Amino acid sequence: MTPPTSQVKLTIIAAAARKQRARGRYCVPIPFGKKGPIETGWQKLRISDEEIPTRFAKNKANLGVLLGEPSGGLIDGDLDCPEAVVFGPEFLPLTGEKFGRPSKRASHWIYVVPGMSSSKFQTKAHGMLLELRSTGLQTVIPPSTHQSGEGITYDRDGEPGTPAATDLYAAAAALAAASLL
């Protein structure tokens, strides 16, 4: 006999998923040490509070959060190159939510900008500099484990910034240009 949900002990991952749900975000299960969901149709997955204990029952798993429309306009400013990570604080709007891993601290800056589309800033010579990631995408969040084996942790776990879409895009474009110099 399965105990009622209220009596099921939550794993660390399930507890983190519940915290994200309380923030109005939807999560998806990700295999341990991976970056992407393996479940077909994950973009349309909307796991309810009641499903969290069973869908995130393993501690050895990663946790992804849906970006954009499903999570109220959640945007991940994903700083891919080392220069973008270093210069991010000089260019990007303030946010109270940032995370990364030991070798790439504060490389994800979280914002809420409803209606904003994804944008990639890259060159053939330098590859991906940074991205503004939105609807149709997800990002792996703490307390997950990166493919390198490093733990993903919060640098700041507060309220995300809420800049205007045009301001965030302009700041990201300036950061990308500065990263090339």
XYZ file of N, CA and C in Angstrom:
543
model
N 0.841 -1.178 0.000
C 0.000 0.000 0.000
C 0.888 1.245 0.000
N 0.621 2.162 -0.900
C 1.384 3.391 -1.004
C 0.831 4.425 -0.031
N 1.736 5.041 0.773
C 1.249 6.059 1.713
C 0.765 7.287 0.962
N -0.148 8.047 1.564
C -0.599 9.293 0.926
C 0.589 10.212 0.675
N 0.479 11.061 -0.336
C 1.557 11.968 -0.718
C 2.092 12.757 0.470
N 1.225 13.179 1.364
C 1.670 13.986 2.504
C 2.601 13.210 3.425
N 2.589 11.866 3.331
C 3.446 11.055 4.192
C 4.706 10.575 3.486
N 4.833 10.828 2.194
C 6.003 10.402 1.444
C 7.156 11.350 1.767
N 8.287 10.770 2.141
C 9.465 11.587 2.411
C 10.010 12.106 1.078
N 10.159 13.407 0.964
C 10.649 13.999 -0.268
C 12.156 13.850 -0.391
N 12.612 13.530 -1.589
C 14.039 13.540 -1.861
C 14.497 14.990 -1.956
N 15.791 15.193 -1.998
C 16.334 16.545 -2.157
C 15.857 17.147 -3.476
N 15.879 16.349 -4.536
C 15.437 16.828 -5.848
C 13.945 17.156 -5.827
N 13.137 16.286 -5.213
C 11.687 16.534 -5.135
C 11.399 17.798 -4.320
N 12.146 18.003 -3.251
C 11.956 19.207 -2.437
C 12.294 20.457 -3.259
N 13.353 20.373 -4.077
C 13.719 21.504 -4.927
C 12.642 21.741 -5.990
N 12.082 20.662 -6.543
C 10.999 20.793 -7.527
C 9.775 21.444 -6.884
N 9.473 21.056 -5.667
C 8.325 21.652 -4.957
C 8.568 23.150 -4.724
N 9.798 23.527 -4.401
C 10.126 24.944 -4.201
C 9.931 25.717 -5.509
N 10.346 25.116 -6.617
C 10.160 25.765 -7.917
C 8.673 25.911 -8.253
N 7.878 24.886 -7.949
C 6.427 24.960 -8.199
C 5.811 26.088 -7.391
N 6.281 26.247 -6.136
C 5.768 27.324 -5.283
C 6.102 28.698 -5.873
N 7.134 28.753 -6.706
C 7.523 29.999 -7.372
C 6.807 30.164 -8.714
N 5.890 29.246 -9.031
C 5.138 29.330 -10.269
C 5.838 28.727 -11.470
N 6.833 27.876 -11.229
C 7.614 27.270 -12.301
C 7.302 25.786 -12.425
N 7.434 25.280 -13.629
C 7.242 23.845 -13.876
C 8.590 23.191 -14.120
N 8.763 22.021 -13.531
C 10.024 21.297 -13.634
C 9.876 20.033 -14.464
N 11.005 19.555 -14.956
C 11.072 18.299 -15.690
C 12.217 17.467 -15.135
N 12.021 16.143 -15.058
C 13.119 15.280 -14.599
C 14.188 15.146 -15.683
N 15.430 15.171 -15.256
C 16.587 15.050 -16.139
C 17.457 13.919 -15.576
N 17.991 13.049 -16.425
C 18.879 12.001 -15.916
C 20.100 12.600 -15.214
N 20.564 11.924 -14.183
C 21.716 12.369 -13.399
C 22.920 12.647 -14.301
N 23.538 13.808 -14.113
C 24.738 14.171 -14.852
C 24.482 14.543 -16.305
N 23.242 14.732 -16.679
C 22.900 15.092 -18.057
C 22.315 16.500 -18.091
N 22.179 17.046 -19.310
C 21.632 18.392 -19.475
C 20.238 18.411 -20.071
N 19.821 17.303 -20.663
C 18.544 17.312 -21.360
C 17.605 16.205 -20.924
N 16.297 16.470 -20.997
C 15.306 15.459 -20.665
C 15.322 14.335 -21.700
N 14.968 13.144 -21.254
C 14.848 12.044 -22.213
C 13.386 11.726 -22.491
N 12.502 12.317 -21.724
C 11.074 12.071 -21.881
C 10.543 12.813 -23.111
N 9.860 12.088 -23.983
C 9.252 12.688 -25.166
C 8.178 13.690 -24.740
N 8.152 14.820 -25.424
C 7.137 15.838 -25.151
C 7.360 16.619 -23.864
N 8.585 16.666 -23.377
C 8.872 17.339 -22.107
C 8.498 18.817 -22.139
N 8.500 19.440 -23.329
C 8.162 20.864 -23.426
C 6.728 21.140 -22.977
N 5.862 20.146 -23.084
C 4.455 20.310 -22.697
C 4.152 19.703 -21.326
N 5.168 19.180 -20.662
C 4.987 18.538 -19.364
C 4.688 19.577 -18.285
N 3.637 19.352 -17.524
C 3.261 20.246 -16.425
C 3.013 19.364 -15.205
N 4.068 19.080 -14.470
C 3.986 18.195 -13.307
C 3.352 18.950 -12.152
N 2.293 18.378 -11.598
C 1.559 19.012 -10.499
C 2.265 18.767 -9.171
N 1.864 19.519 -8.154
C 2.404 19.330 -6.807
C 2.240 17.889 -6.341
N 1.094 17.307 -6.665
C 0.798 15.938 -6.217
C 1.704 14.911 -6.892
N 2.145 15.180 -8.117
C 2.997 14.248 -8.861
C 4.479 14.352 -8.489
N 4.872 15.449 -7.884
C 6.294 15.693 -7.607
C 6.955 14.550 -6.836
N 6.378 14.033 -5.740
C 7.083 12.978 -4.999
C 7.392 11.736 -5.836
N 6.535 11.388 -6.770
C 6.803 10.197 -7.580
C 7.642 10.503 -8.812
N 7.457 11.671 -9.423
C 8.215 12.011 -10.633
C 9.663 12.366 -10.328
N 9.933 12.813 -9.099
C 11.287 13.190 -8.692
C 11.704 12.362 -7.474
N 11.472 11.058 -7.540
C 11.698 10.172 -6.402
C 13.166 9.830 -6.176
N 14.007 10.022 -7.166
C 15.417 9.650 -7.049
C 16.272 10.856 -6.695
N 17.139 10.697 -5.703
C 18.096 11.756 -5.406
C 19.167 11.828 -6.481
N 19.463 10.693 -7.093
C 20.452 10.675 -8.167
C 19.754 11.031 -9.471
N 19.344 12.268 -9.581
C 18.682 12.790 -10.767
C 19.017 14.266 -10.872
N 18.731 14.834 -12.021
C 18.875 16.269 -12.203
C 17.491 16.880 -12.349
N 17.443 18.180 -12.146
C 16.184 18.905 -12.160
C 16.268 20.014 -13.194
N 15.325 19.995 -14.130
C 15.246 21.065 -15.114
C 14.009 21.890 -14.849
N 14.078 23.179 -15.174
C 12.904 24.044 -15.060
C 12.575 24.546 -16.464
N 11.283 24.484 -16.807
C 10.832 24.972 -18.108
C 10.961 26.487 -18.149
N 11.437 26.987 -19.259
C 11.648 28.423 -19.410
C 10.516 29.052 -20.208
N 10.434 30.362 -20.134
C 9.461 31.108 -20.919
C 8.043 30.989 -20.418
N 7.109 30.851 -21.336
C 5.667 30.896 -21.060
C 5.215 29.939 -19.957
N 5.643 28.662 -19.942
C 5.123 27.765 -18.903
C 5.443 28.221 -17.474
N 6.538 28.944 -17.314
C 6.977 29.363 -15.985
C 6.902 30.876 -15.812
N 5.878 31.493 -16.403
C 5.625 32.908 -16.180
C 6.605 33.864 -16.814
N 7.260 33.449 -17.912
C 8.214 34.331 -18.583
C 9.638 34.188 -18.079
N 9.972 33.048 -17.484
C 11.311 32.818 -16.943
C 12.344 32.797 -18.068
N 13.405 33.575 -17.909
C 14.488 33.675 -18.889
C 15.793 33.282 -18.212
N 16.584 32.457 -18.891
C 17.916 32.085 -18.404
C 18.943 32.810 -19.254
N 19.665 33.743 -18.657
C 20.811 34.362 -19.300
C 21.987 33.427 -19.095
N 22.246 32.579 -20.088
C 23.251 31.518 -20.005
C 24.564 32.033 -20.577
N 25.521 32.316 -19.697
C 26.807 32.884 -20.093
C 27.764 31.738 -20.400
N 28.007 31.514 -21.678
C 28.770 30.341 -22.094
C 30.283 30.540 -22.103
N 30.757 31.691 -22.524
C 32.210 31.875 -22.595
C 32.732 32.528 -21.307
N 33.995 32.258 -20.970
C 34.560 32.813 -19.728
C 34.488 34.338 -19.646
N 34.658 35.013 -20.778
C 34.618 36.478 -20.792
C 33.229 36.991 -20.417
N 32.190 36.315 -20.895
C 30.821 36.728 -20.556
C 30.572 36.575 -19.061
N 31.107 35.516 -18.462
C 30.948 35.310 -17.017
C 31.648 36.440 -16.253
N 32.851 36.804 -16.690
C 33.615 37.860 -16.015
C 32.945 39.217 -16.160
N 32.481 39.550 -17.363
C 31.936 40.879 -17.628
C 30.426 40.986 -17.415
N 29.755 39.883 -17.152
C 28.309 39.899 -16.933
C 27.853 40.961 -15.942
N 28.496 41.046 -14.770
C 28.059 42.044 -13.789
C 28.173 43.494 -14.273
N 29.014 43.749 -15.258
C 29.177 45.106 -15.777
C 28.087 45.484 -16.782
N 27.437 44.480 -17.369
C 26.503 44.749 -18.456
C 25.062 44.338 -18.176
N 24.861 43.205 -17.524
C 23.510 42.668 -17.376
C 22.721 43.361 -16.274
N 21.404 43.448 -16.443
C 20.563 44.007 -15.373
C 20.689 43.172 -14.101
N 20.484 43.810 -12.976
C 20.564 43.113 -11.696
C 19.514 42.016 -11.608
N 19.872 40.953 -10.924
C 18.944 39.876 -10.620
C 19.333 39.258 -9.289
N 18.347 38.790 -8.565
C 18.597 38.143 -7.279
C 18.737 36.645 -7.397
N 18.724 36.127 -8.639
C 18.838 34.677 -8.827
C 19.912 34.363 -9.861
N 20.988 33.737 -9.372
C 22.110 33.328 -10.219
C 22.601 31.973 -9.725
N 23.066 31.158 -10.654
C 23.663 29.887 -10.244
C 24.736 29.465 -11.235
N 25.484 28.460 -10.831
C 26.543 27.924 -11.675
C 27.190 26.744 -10.980
N 28.410 26.448 -11.375
C 29.181 25.346 -10.785
C 30.547 25.895 -10.410
N 31.320 25.174 -9.612
C 32.582 25.731 -9.122
C 33.510 26.299 -10.203
N 33.591 25.653 -11.351
C 34.490 26.157 -12.394
C 33.849 27.243 -13.260
N 32.576 27.549 -13.020
C 31.864 28.557 -13.818
C 30.758 29.187 -12.970
N 31.182 29.859 -11.889
C 30.252 30.488 -10.950
C 29.391 31.532 -11.663
N 28.183 31.677 -11.183
C 27.251 32.723 -11.645
C 27.183 32.806 -13.169
N 27.082 31.664 -13.823
C 27.013 31.643 -15.290
C 25.576 31.589 -15.803
N 24.609 31.509 -14.899
C 23.191 31.550 -15.272
C 22.517 32.666 -14.480
N 22.014 33.661 -15.189
C 21.333 34.803 -14.590
C 19.855 34.668 -14.928
N 19.005 34.625 -13.916
C 17.593 34.347 -14.118
C 16.767 35.639 -14.033
N 15.878 35.783 -15.017
C 14.989 36.934 -15.103
C 13.563 36.465 -15.363
N 12.607 37.348 -15.146
C 11.225 37.123 -15.557
C 10.879 38.248 -16.532
N 10.680 37.848 -17.793
C 10.371 38.796 -18.856
C 9.313 38.139 -19.752
N 8.033 38.236 -19.383
C 6.979 37.603 -20.180
C 7.012 38.044 -21.644
N 6.842 37.066 -22.530
C 6.783 37.339 -23.958
C 8.122 37.434 -24.663
N 9.233 37.377 -23.937
C 10.545 37.488 -24.570
C 10.910 36.179 -25.269
N 11.489 36.292 -26.445
C 11.941 35.135 -27.217
C 13.398 34.822 -26.883
N 13.799 33.609 -27.248
C 15.197 33.206 -27.086
C 16.076 33.938 -28.091
N 17.332 34.180 -27.706
C 18.327 34.795 -28.589
C 19.673 34.150 -28.322
N 20.417 33.909 -29.398
C 21.776 33.370 -29.281
C 22.765 34.411 -29.770
N 23.851 34.546 -29.044
C 24.933 35.443 -29.421
C 26.166 34.569 -29.637
N 26.536 34.389 -30.900
C 27.634 33.484 -31.227
C 28.336 33.938 -32.497
N 29.551 33.455 -32.678
C 30.287 33.695 -33.916
C 30.877 32.368 -34.372
N 31.217 32.291 -35.642
C 31.854 31.069 -36.148
C 33.205 30.860 -35.485
N 33.937 31.938 -35.306
C 35.292 31.836 -34.750
C 35.312 31.522 -33.252
N 34.342 32.039 -32.500
C 34.378 31.911 -31.038
C 33.310 30.983 -30.475
N 32.384 30.548 -31.288
C 31.303 29.694 -30.800
C 30.278 30.500 -30.012
N 29.568 29.817 -29.126
C 28.510 30.453 -28.337
C 29.119 31.337 -27.256
N 28.712 32.600 -27.238
C 29.155 33.543 -26.215
C 28.165 33.552 -25.055
N 26.879 33.714 -25.393
C 25.826 33.691 -24.386
C 24.486 33.522 -25.080
N 23.504 33.136 -24.298
C 22.146 32.960 -24.802
C 21.160 33.566 -23.822
N 20.059 34.039 -24.360
C 18.881 34.355 -23.560
C 17.893 33.252 -23.918
N 17.615 32.379 -22.976
C 16.855 31.160 -23.248
C 15.439 31.298 -22.710
N 14.437 30.918 -23.550
C 13.035 31.119 -23.201
C 12.172 29.924 -23.607
N 10.942 30.187 -23.994
C 9.932 29.165 -24.283
C 10.446 28.077 -25.222
N 10.133 26.825 -24.872
C 10.559 25.665 -25.653
C 11.871 25.080 -25.176
N 12.477 25.732 -24.178
C 13.754 25.276 -23.633
C 13.608 25.043 -22.131
N 14.606 24.402 -21.564
C 14.668 24.212 -20.116
C 16.105 24.447 -19.693
N 16.307 24.638 -18.408
C 17.663 24.763 -17.893
C 17.793 23.889 -16.654
N 18.950 23.267 -16.507
C 19.225 22.415 -15.355
C 19.616 23.314 -14.188
N 18.920 23.133 -13.068
C 19.074 24.034 -11.926
C 19.584 23.288 -10.688
N 20.023 24.031 -9.666
C 20.424 23.402 -8.408
C 19.270 22.623 -7.798
N 19.549 21.539 -7.136
C 20.829 20.963 -6.736
C 21.320 19.863 -7.671
N 21.289 20.091 -8.969
C 21.678 19.092 -9.954
C 23.195 18.947 -10.036
N 23.621 17.995 -10.859
C 25.043 17.731 -11.084
C 25.346 17.914 -12.567
N 26.328 18.757 -12.869
C 26.750 19.014 -14.236
C 27.407 17.762 -14.817
N 27.489 17.687 -16.151
C 28.128 16.557 -16.824
C 29.565 16.346 -16.363
N 30.223 17.402 -15.930
C 31.605 17.321 -15.459
C 31.722 16.650 -14.092
N 30.580 16.472 -13.424
C 30.582 15.927 -12.063
C 30.494 17.011 -10.998
N 30.596 18.269 -11.403
C 30.499 19.378 -10.455
C 29.043 19.624 -10.070
N 28.828 19.973 -8.809
C 27.500 20.319 -8.347
C 27.096 21.701 -8.820
N 25.830 21.830 -9.209
C 25.279 23.129 -9.601
C 24.644 23.724 -8.349
N 25.077 24.930 -7.992
C 24.595 25.567 -6.773
C 24.245 27.029 -7.035
N 23.415 27.561 -6.147
C 23.036 28.963 -6.254
C 24.154 29.867 -5.755
N 24.390 30.944 -6.485
C 25.226 32.035 -6.009
C 24.333 33.035 -5.284
N 23.105 33.173 -5.799
C 22.056 33.991 -5.178
C 20.733 33.291 -5.446
N 19.955 33.062 -4.412
C 18.666 32.381 -4.567
C 17.540 33.298 -4.119
N 17.498 34.474 -4.737
C 16.465 35.449 -4.406
C 15.492 35.627 -5.558
N 14.932 36.801 -5.637
C 13.958 37.109 -6.679
C 14.667 37.446 -7.985
N 14.183 36.881 -9.099
C 14.795 37.197 -10.388
C 14.529 38.642 -10.785
N 15.432 39.203 -11.580
C 15.247 40.547 -12.104
C 14.096 40.572 -13.098
N 13.529 41.759 -13.298
C 12.381 41.915 -14.203
C 12.600 43.078 -15.173
N 13.679 43.062 -15.948
C 13.913 44.161 -16.886
C 12.947 44.096 -18.058
N 12.856 45.170 -18.800
C 12.101 45.165 -20.051
C 12.860 44.287 -21.051
N 12.140 43.636 -21.940
C 12.765 42.749 -22.924
C 13.811 43.492 -23.760
N 13.502 44.710 -24.176
C 14.449 45.474 -24.998
C 15.721 45.800 -24.224
N 15.588 46.085 -22.934
C 16.758 46.396 -22.112
C 17.635 45.159 -21.906
N 16.999 44.003 -21.646
C 17.773 42.774 -21.439
C 18.482 42.378 -22.729
N 17.795 42.464 -23.855
C 18.412 42.122 -25.132
C 19.597 43.057 -25.421
N 19.416 44.351 -25.237
C 20.492 45.318 -25.493
C 21.691 45.061 -24.584
N 21.439 44.744 -23.321
C 22.526 44.450 -22.391
C 23.269 43.188 -22.802
N 22.526 42.156 -23.228
C 23.151 40.909 -23.658
C 23.981 41.132 -24.926
N 23.488 41.936 -25.856
C 24.225 42.231 -27.077
C 25.518 42.981 -26.745
N 25.457 43.941 -25.843
C 26.662 44.682 -25.433
C 27.650 43.752 -24.736
N 27.142 42.839 -23.892
C 28.013 41.869 -23.219
C 28.686 40.958 -24.245
N 27.944 40.510 -25.234
C 28.525 39.661 -26.271
C 29.646 40.401 -27.015
N 29.406 41.658 -27.359
C 30.425 42.447 -28.053
C 31.658 42.627 -27.173
N 31.454 42.950 -25.907
C 32.578 43.115 -24.985
C 33.353 41.810 -24.804
N 32.653 40.696 -24.845
C 33.302 39.383 -24.678
C 34.233 39.080 -25.833
N 33.936 39.624 -26.999
C 34.800 39.408 -28.159
C 36.052 40.251 -28.106
N 35.968 41.388 -27.406
C 37.123 42.284 -27.332
C 38.102 41.804 -26.297
